Coordinates of C-alpha atoms and ligand atoms in Angstrom, one line a residue:
M125 CA -72.3 -81.4 0.1
K126 CA -70.1 -83.0 2.6
K127 CA -67.1 -81.4 1.8
N128 CA -69.1 -77.9 1.7
N129 CA -70.0 -78.7 5.4
L130 CA -66.6 -79.4 6.3
L131 CA -65.4 -76.1 5.4
H132 CA -67.9 -74.6 6.8
S133 CA -67.0 -75.9 10.5
S134 CA -63.3 -75.3 10.0
A135 CA -64.1 -71.7 8.8
K136 CA -66.4 -71.1 11.9
N137 CA -63.5 -71.8 14.4
L138 CA -61.5 -69.2 12.6
E139 CA -61.7 -65.8 13.7
F140 CA -62.2 -63.5 11.0
Q141 CA -59.1 -61.2 12.1
D142 CA -56.9 -64.2 11.7
I143 CA -58.2 -64.5 7.9
T144 CA -57.6 -61.3 7.5
F145 CA -54.0 -61.3 8.8
A146 CA -53.4 -64.3 6.8
V147 CA -54.5 -62.9 3.7
A148 CA -52.5 -59.5 4.2
N149 CA -49.5 -61.4 4.8
A150 CA -49.9 -63.5 1.5
S151 CA -50.4 -60.5 -0.4
N152 CA -48.0 -59.3 -3.1
D153 CA -49.0 -55.9 -2.2
G154 CA -47.8 -54.0 1.0
I155 CA -50.1 -53.2 3.6
I156 CA -50.3 -51.0 6.9
I157 CA -53.3 -50.7 9.1
I158 CA -53.7 -47.5 11.6
N159 CA -56.5 -47.9 14.4
P160 CA -58.4 -44.7 15.1
E161 CA -56.0 -43.6 17.8
H162 CA -53.7 -43.0 14.7
K163 CA -51.2 -45.8 16.2
I164 CA -49.9 -48.3 13.7
S165 CA -51.4 -52.0 14.2
F166 CA -50.1 -54.1 11.3
V167 CA -47.6 -54.0 8.7
N168 CA -47.6 -57.0 6.4
K169 CA -44.4 -59.4 5.4
V170 CA -43.9 -57.9 2.0
L171 CA -43.5 -54.0 3.3
K172 CA -41.4 -55.2 6.1
R173 CA -39.5 -57.1 3.2
W174 CA -38.9 -54.0 1.4
L175 CA -38.6 -51.4 3.8
N176 CA -35.5 -53.7 5.6
W177 CA -33.8 -52.8 2.5
S178 CA -33.8 -49.4 3.2
D179 CA -32.6 -50.0 6.8
I180 CA -36.3 -49.1 8.7
N181 CA -36.8 -51.6 10.9
T182 CA -41.0 -51.6 10.5
N183 CA -41.2 -53.9 14.2
K184 CA -40.6 -50.8 16.0
W185 CA -43.8 -49.2 14.1
I186 CA -46.4 -51.2 15.7
G187 CA -48.0 -49.3 18.5
E188 CA -46.3 -46.0 17.4
T189 CA -48.2 -43.3 15.9
D190 CA -48.8 -43.5 12.1
K191 CA -46.5 -40.2 12.3
K192 CA -43.5 -41.9 12.7
A193 CA -44.1 -44.1 9.5
Y194 CA -45.1 -41.4 7.5
K195 CA -41.9 -39.3 8.4
E196 CA -39.4 -42.4 7.4
F197 CA -41.5 -43.4 4.2
L198 CA -41.0 -39.5 3.2
E199 CA -37.2 -39.8 3.8
I200 CA -37.0 -42.9 1.2
S201 CA -39.5 -41.3 -1.0
E202 CA -38.3 -39.5 -4.1
Q203 CA -41.4 -37.8 -4.7
Q204 CA -41.8 -36.1 -1.2
T205 CA -44.2 -33.8 -2.2
I206 CA -46.5 -36.0 -3.4
L207 CA -46.5 -38.5 -0.9
E208 CA -46.7 -35.7 1.7
S209 CA -50.1 -34.1 0.2
L210 CA -51.8 -37.8 -0.2
F211 CA -50.6 -38.2 3.6
K212 CA -52.2 -34.7 4.7
S213 CA -55.1 -35.5 2.6
V214 CA -56.4 -38.2 4.8
E215 CA -55.0 -36.5 8.1
G216 CA -58.2 -36.8 10.4
K217 CA -61.0 -36.9 7.7
Q218 CA -62.5 -40.7 8.5
N219 CA -64.4 -41.0 5.6
L220 CA -62.0 -39.6 2.8
I221 CA -60.5 -42.3 0.2
A222 CA -57.5 -41.1 -0.8
E223 CA -56.9 -40.9 -4.8
S224 CA -54.2 -43.3 -5.5
I225 CA -50.7 -42.0 -6.4
D226 CA -47.4 -43.2 -8.1
I227 CA -44.3 -42.9 -6.2
K228 CA -40.9 -43.5 -6.5
L229 CA -38.6 -45.0 -3.7
K230 CA -34.9 -43.8 -3.7
N231 CA -31.9 -45.5 -4.0
P232 CA -31.2 -48.4 -3.2
I233 CA -34.6 -50.1 -3.3
Y234 CA -35.7 -48.3 -6.9
K235 CA -39.2 -49.1 -6.6
Y236 CA -42.0 -47.6 -8.4
M237 CA -45.3 -48.0 -5.9
N238 CA -48.8 -46.9 -6.2
I239 CA -50.4 -46.3 -3.1
Y240 CA -53.6 -45.8 -1.8
T241 CA -55.8 -46.2 1.0
A242 CA -59.3 -47.2 2.5
P243 CA -61.4 -46.2 6.0
I244 CA -62.2 -49.5 7.8
Y245 CA -65.6 -49.5 9.0
H246 CA -67.0 -51.8 11.7
K247 CA -71.5 -52.6 11.3
T248 CA -71.7 -50.8 14.8
E249 CA -68.9 -49.8 15.9
G250 CA -68.1 -47.4 13.2
Y251 CA -64.8 -45.9 12.0
K252 CA -61.9 -48.4 13.2
G253 CA -59.3 -46.9 11.5
R254 CA -57.3 -46.9 8.0
V255 CA -55.5 -48.8 5.5
W256 CA -53.1 -48.2 3.3
I257 CA -52.4 -50.7 0.5
I258 CA -48.8 -50.1 -1.1
D259 CA -48.8 -52.0 -4.9
D260 CA -45.4 -52.3 -6.2
Q261 CA -45.5 -51.3 -9.9
T262 CA -41.7 -51.7 -10.5
K263 CA -41.9 -54.5 -13.1
E264 CA -44.3 -52.8 -15.3
K265 CA -42.6 -49.6 -15.3
K266 CA -39.5 -51.1 -16.1
I267 CA -41.2 -52.8 -18.9
E268 CA -42.9 -49.5 -19.9
K269 CA -39.1 -48.0 -20.1
A270 CA -37.6 -51.0 -22.1
K271 CA -40.1 -50.7 -25.0
T272 CA -39.9 -46.8 -25.2
E273 CA -36.1 -47.2 -25.4
F274 CA -36.7 -49.8 -27.8
I275 CA -38.7 -48.0 -30.0
S276 CA -36.1 -45.4 -29.9
I277 CA -32.9 -46.9 -30.3
A278 CA -34.8 -48.7 -33.4
S279 CA -36.1 -45.7 -35.1
H280 CA -32.9 -43.8 -34.5
Q281 CA -30.9 -46.9 -36.6
L282 CA -33.9 -46.8 -38.9
R283 CA -33.1 -42.9 -40.0
T284 CA -30.0 -43.0 -41.7
P285 CA -30.4 -45.7 -43.9
L286 CA -34.0 -44.3 -45.1
T287 CA -32.3 -41.0 -45.4
A288 CA -29.8 -42.5 -48.0
I289 CA -32.8 -44.6 -49.7
R290 CA -34.6 -41.4 -50.4
G291 CA -31.7 -39.4 -51.1
Y292 CA -30.8 -41.7 -54.2
L293 CA -34.6 -42.3 -55.2
S294 CA -34.8 -38.7 -55.4
M295 CA -31.7 -38.2 -57.4
I296 CA -33.3 -40.2 -60.0
T297 CA -36.9 -38.7 -59.9
D298 CA -35.3 -35.2 -59.9
D299 CA -33.4 -35.7 -63.0
Q300 CA -35.3 -35.1 -66.2
E301 CA -32.6 -36.6 -68.5
L302 CA -32.5 -39.6 -66.5
L303 CA -35.9 -39.9 -66.5
K304 CA -36.5 -39.9 -70.1
Q305 CA -34.2 -42.8 -70.8
L306 CA -36.3 -45.4 -68.5
D307 CA -39.2 -47.0 -69.5
D308 CA -42.4 -46.7 -68.0
D309 CA -42.2 -49.8 -66.1
T310 CA -39.1 -48.6 -64.5
K311 CA -40.2 -45.3 -64.0
E312 CA -43.2 -47.0 -62.3
F313 CA -41.3 -49.0 -59.9
I314 CA -39.2 -45.8 -58.8
E315 CA -41.9 -43.9 -57.9
A316 CA -43.5 -46.8 -55.9
A317 CA -40.4 -47.2 -53.7
N318 CA -40.0 -43.4 -53.8
E319 CA -43.6 -42.9 -52.2
G320 CA -42.8 -46.1 -50.0
A321 CA -39.8 -44.8 -48.4
V322 CA -41.4 -41.4 -47.8
R323 CA -44.4 -43.2 -45.8
L324 CA -41.8 -45.1 -43.9
A325 CA -39.6 -41.9 -43.3
D326 CA -42.8 -40.7 -41.8
I327 CA -43.6 -43.8 -39.1
V328 CA -40.2 -43.5 -38.2
E329 CA -40.3 -39.7 -37.6
D330 CA -43.9 -40.4 -35.6
L331 CA -42.2 -43.2 -33.4
L332 CA -39.1 -41.3 -32.4
N333 CA -41.5 -38.3 -31.4
I334 CA -43.5 -40.5 -29.3
S335 CA -40.6 -42.0 -27.9
R336 CA -39.1 -38.7 -27.0
L337 CA -42.1 -37.6 -25.4
E338 CA -42.2 -40.9 -23.5
M339 CA -38.9 -40.5 -22.3
G340 CA -39.8 -37.2 -21.2
T341 CA -37.0 -35.6 -23.5
T342 CA -39.8 -33.2 -25.7
V343 CA -39.3 -30.2 -24.2
V344 CA -42.2 -27.2 -24.2
E345 CA -40.7 -23.6 -25.7
P346 CA -43.4 -21.2 -25.5
K347 CA -43.2 -18.2 -28.0
K348 CA -45.7 -15.1 -28.1
S349 CA -46.4 -14.4 -31.5
N350 CA -49.2 -13.7 -33.7
L351 CA -52.1 -16.1 -33.5
K352 CA -53.1 -15.8 -37.2
E353 CA -49.6 -15.8 -38.9
E354 CA -48.8 -19.2 -37.4
L355 CA -52.0 -20.4 -38.1
T356 CA -52.2 -19.6 -41.7
K357 CA -48.5 -21.1 -41.8
I358 CA -49.7 -24.4 -40.3
I359 CA -52.6 -25.0 -42.6
Q360 CA -51.1 -23.6 -46.0
N361 CA -49.5 -27.2 -46.3
Y362 CA -52.6 -29.0 -46.2
K363 CA -54.4 -26.9 -48.7
I364 CA -52.4 -28.2 -51.1
L365 CA -52.9 -32.2 -49.9
A366 CA -56.8 -31.5 -49.9
K367 CA -56.8 -30.0 -53.2
E368 CA -55.3 -32.9 -54.7
K369 CA -58.1 -35.2 -53.1
D370 CA -60.9 -32.6 -54.5
I371 CA -61.7 -31.6 -50.8
E372 CA -62.6 -28.3 -49.5
I373 CA -60.9 -26.4 -46.8
K374 CA -62.4 -24.0 -44.9
T375 CA -60.5 -22.1 -42.1
E376 CA -62.2 -19.7 -39.6
Y377 CA -60.5 -17.2 -37.7
K378 CA -62.9 -15.8 -34.7
F379 CA -60.6 -13.5 -32.7
E380 CA -59.0 -10.2 -32.9
K381 CA -56.7 -9.6 -36.3
D382 CA -53.8 -8.7 -34.1
T383 CA -54.1 -11.2 -31.5
E384 CA -50.7 -12.4 -29.7
F385 CA -50.9 -15.9 -28.1
K386 CA -48.0 -17.5 -26.2
T387 CA -47.7 -21.1 -26.7
D388 CA -45.0 -23.8 -28.2
Y389 CA -46.3 -23.3 -31.8
S390 CA -44.5 -26.6 -32.9
L391 CA -46.2 -28.5 -30.9
I392 CA -49.4 -27.0 -32.2
Q393 CA -48.2 -27.6 -35.8
H394 CA -48.0 -31.3 -34.8
I395 CA -51.4 -31.1 -33.6
V396 CA -53.2 -29.4 -35.8
G397 CA -51.3 -31.1 -38.7
N398 CA -52.0 -34.9 -37.7
L399 CA -55.9 -33.8 -37.0
T400 CA -56.2 -32.1 -40.7
D401 CA -54.4 -34.8 -42.2
N402 CA -56.7 -37.1 -40.8
A403 CA -59.9 -34.9 -41.9
I404 CA -58.5 -34.9 -45.1
K405 CA -57.3 -39.0 -45.4
Y406 CA -60.8 -40.1 -43.9
T407 CA -63.0 -37.7 -46.1
P408 CA -63.9 -39.0 -49.7
P409 CA -63.2 -36.7 -52.9
Q410 CA -65.9 -33.6 -52.8
G411 CA -66.1 -33.6 -49.3
H412 CA -65.7 -30.7 -46.7
V413 CA -63.2 -30.1 -43.8
T414 CA -63.6 -26.8 -41.5
I415 CA -61.1 -25.8 -39.3
S416 CA -62.0 -23.1 -36.9
F417 CA -59.7 -21.2 -34.3
S418 CA -61.3 -18.8 -31.7
I419 CA -59.7 -17.4 -28.3
K420 CA -61.7 -17.6 -25.0
N421 CA -60.4 -17.1 -21.2
N422 CA -57.1 -17.4 -22.3
L423 CA -57.9 -20.8 -24.1
L424 CA -57.2 -21.0 -27.9
R425 CA -60.1 -23.3 -29.0
I426 CA -59.8 -25.2 -32.3
S427 CA -62.3 -27.5 -34.0
I428 CA -61.5 -29.5 -37.0
R429 CA -64.5 -30.9 -38.9
D430 CA -65.0 -33.1 -41.7
S431 CA -67.5 -34.8 -43.7
G432 CA -65.9 -38.2 -43.7
I433 CA -66.5 -41.9 -42.8
G434 CA -66.6 -41.1 -38.8
I435 CA -65.5 -43.3 -36.5
P436 CA -67.9 -46.7 -35.3
K437 CA -69.6 -45.9 -32.1
K438 CA -68.8 -49.2 -30.3
Q439 CA -64.8 -48.3 -31.0
Q440 CA -64.8 -43.9 -29.9
E441 CA -63.7 -44.8 -26.4
R442 CA -60.4 -46.6 -27.7
I443 CA -59.4 -43.8 -30.3
F444 CA -56.6 -42.1 -28.3
E445 CA -55.0 -45.5 -27.5
K446 CA -51.3 -46.1 -29.1
F447 CA -51.6 -48.3 -32.5
F448 CA -55.3 -48.4 -32.2
R449 CA -57.1 -48.2 -35.6
A450 CA -61.1 -48.8 -36.3
D451 CA -62.5 -51.4 -38.3
N452 CA -63.9 -49.0 -41.3
V453 CA -60.3 -47.8 -42.3
R454 CA -58.6 -51.4 -42.2
N455 CA -58.8 -51.4 -46.1
E456 CA -56.1 -50.4 -48.7
D457 CA -57.8 -46.8 -48.9
F458 CA -56.6 -45.6 -45.9
K459 CA -52.9 -45.9 -44.7
G460 CA -52.1 -45.6 -41.7
T461 CA -50.0 -46.6 -38.2
G462 CA -52.7 -45.6 -35.4
I463 CA -50.1 -43.5 -33.5
G464 CA -50.9 -40.0 -34.6
L465 CA -54.1 -39.4 -31.8
Y466 CA -52.0 -40.8 -29.3
Y467 CA -49.0 -38.8 -30.5
V468 CA -51.6 -35.5 -30.5
K469 CA -53.5 -36.5 -26.7
S470 CA -50.1 -36.7 -25.5
L471 CA -48.8 -33.2 -26.9
I472 CA -52.0 -31.7 -25.5
D473 CA -51.4 -33.0 -22.2
S474 CA -48.1 -31.6 -22.3
L475 CA -49.8 -28.0 -22.8
N476 CA -52.5 -28.9 -20.3
G477 CA -55.0 -28.8 -22.8
E478 CA -57.7 -30.9 -23.3
I479 CA -59.2 -33.0 -26.7
S480 CA -62.6 -34.5 -27.5
F481 CA -64.6 -35.3 -30.3
E482 CA -68.0 -36.3 -31.6
S483 CA -68.4 -38.6 -34.7
K484 CA -71.0 -40.3 -36.8
E485 CA -70.4 -43.1 -39.0
N486 CA -70.8 -42.0 -42.7
Q487 CA -71.6 -38.6 -41.6
G488 CA -68.2 -37.3 -40.1
T489 CA -66.4 -36.2 -37.3
T490 CA -65.5 -33.6 -35.4
F491 CA -62.2 -32.8 -33.1
Y492 CA -62.5 -30.1 -30.3
I493 CA -59.4 -28.9 -28.6
S494 CA -58.7 -25.9 -25.8
I495 CA -55.0 -25.3 -25.0
P496 CA -54.2 -22.5 -22.1
E497 CA -52.0 -19.6 -23.1
K498 CA -48.4 -20.8 -21.3
Ligands
ADP1677 P1 -53.9 -43.8 -38.4 O1 -52.2 -43.4 -38.8 O2 -54.6 -44.7 -38.7 O3 -54.5 -42.4 -39.0 P2 -54.3 -41.9 -36.1 O4 -54.3 -42.0 -34.9 O5 -54.3 -40.9 -36.3 O6 -54.2 -42.8 -36.9 O7 -56.0 -42.5 -35.9 C1 -56.6 -43.3 -35.2 C2 -57.8 -43.9 -36.1 O8 -58.9 -43.3 -35.7 C3 -58.0 -44.0 -37.4 O9 -57.3 -45.0 -37.9 C4 -59.3 -44.3 -37.9 O10 -59.8 -45.0 -37.5 C5 -59.5 -43.1 -36.4 N1 -59.6 -41.7 -37.1 C6 -59.0 -40.4 -36.6 N2 -59.4 -39.2 -37.3 C7 -60.6 -39.7 -37.9 C8 -61.4 -38.7 -39.1 N3 -61.2 -37.5 -38.9 N4 -62.3 -39.6 -39.4 C9 -62.8 -40.7 -39.2 N5 -62.0 -41.7 -38.6 C10 -60.8 -41.2 -38.0

């Protein structure tokens, strides 16, 4: 009780402004405060330190108009246009809270920063200026980059020995004469080794594709082509897979027969392929999968509906996360890695498309995609 009183009385003697400045200086984020006359009234220690590295003397900023700070900041930023549009978006608009943006600072500071801003209001006097907060994301970005590079190197390294293993195994499984000389147990072991190698190769291929996307080395190459022909080719492989599992696949093409559509069909192949593969995998035998394609306002719309096990409601929001798998598939019947949907979502983003889904446990799932013509 006594302690509380003590704290209370000492805090009373402090000006609120002093506390605010102390907190701002202790912060890990860079902070600038601008008054209603657009003059800079405060720059915190962290920001002063960062900007000193690029020869900007922020002590000279105090009392200057915000234009000077904007201009100097633009000069050291790699993504000038993004930063410029952020500054423009709040210019003269007191209430506006700009969205945060990611920018990269040039040599020699190499910083990734997240910048956001908010107006400052006084209870009775109204608008008192604006605060800019600059959050340093460099460490997180570096870790993310290192992870992506690791996945890329590891999967590249795995590829060569895996190709050799698959090659030698298929020399045995394709050689009827040799197979005749083997007893049933040996044949079974070889078959199991072959299946494992194929699965491993698929996983490595998925990892490689993801690291390409994350490193920005995937190129989108749109090509105008006959839509129905391209889509039929993609679905063809999955008809066989479905038949083996006694699942009926129905396809609906709801557009004019000779429609031409410009997009990157190799990416569409990965998107539709992954979703169809999941629909078959997560649907028990004698189930149904319906794939429907239509065109509206230059958008290619695809829906993939299955009568399978569904996705538990409480886990639906996590379904596009990397490596996420729902509880109802974590058993021997459903093999997987949890990267397919993450990959699909990233591909759809690179085509500026959208994806959503509806699902009910034990009833089925429908994925909806729309992709604009490129
Ligand atoms: P996985 O390799 O596990 O299939 P995905 O990234 O393709 O990985 O899918 C992530 C998770 O989403 C799956 O593990 C599963 O829980 C769920 N899921 C995806 N598609 C379906 C579907 N058609 N029916 C039921 N669950 C699905």
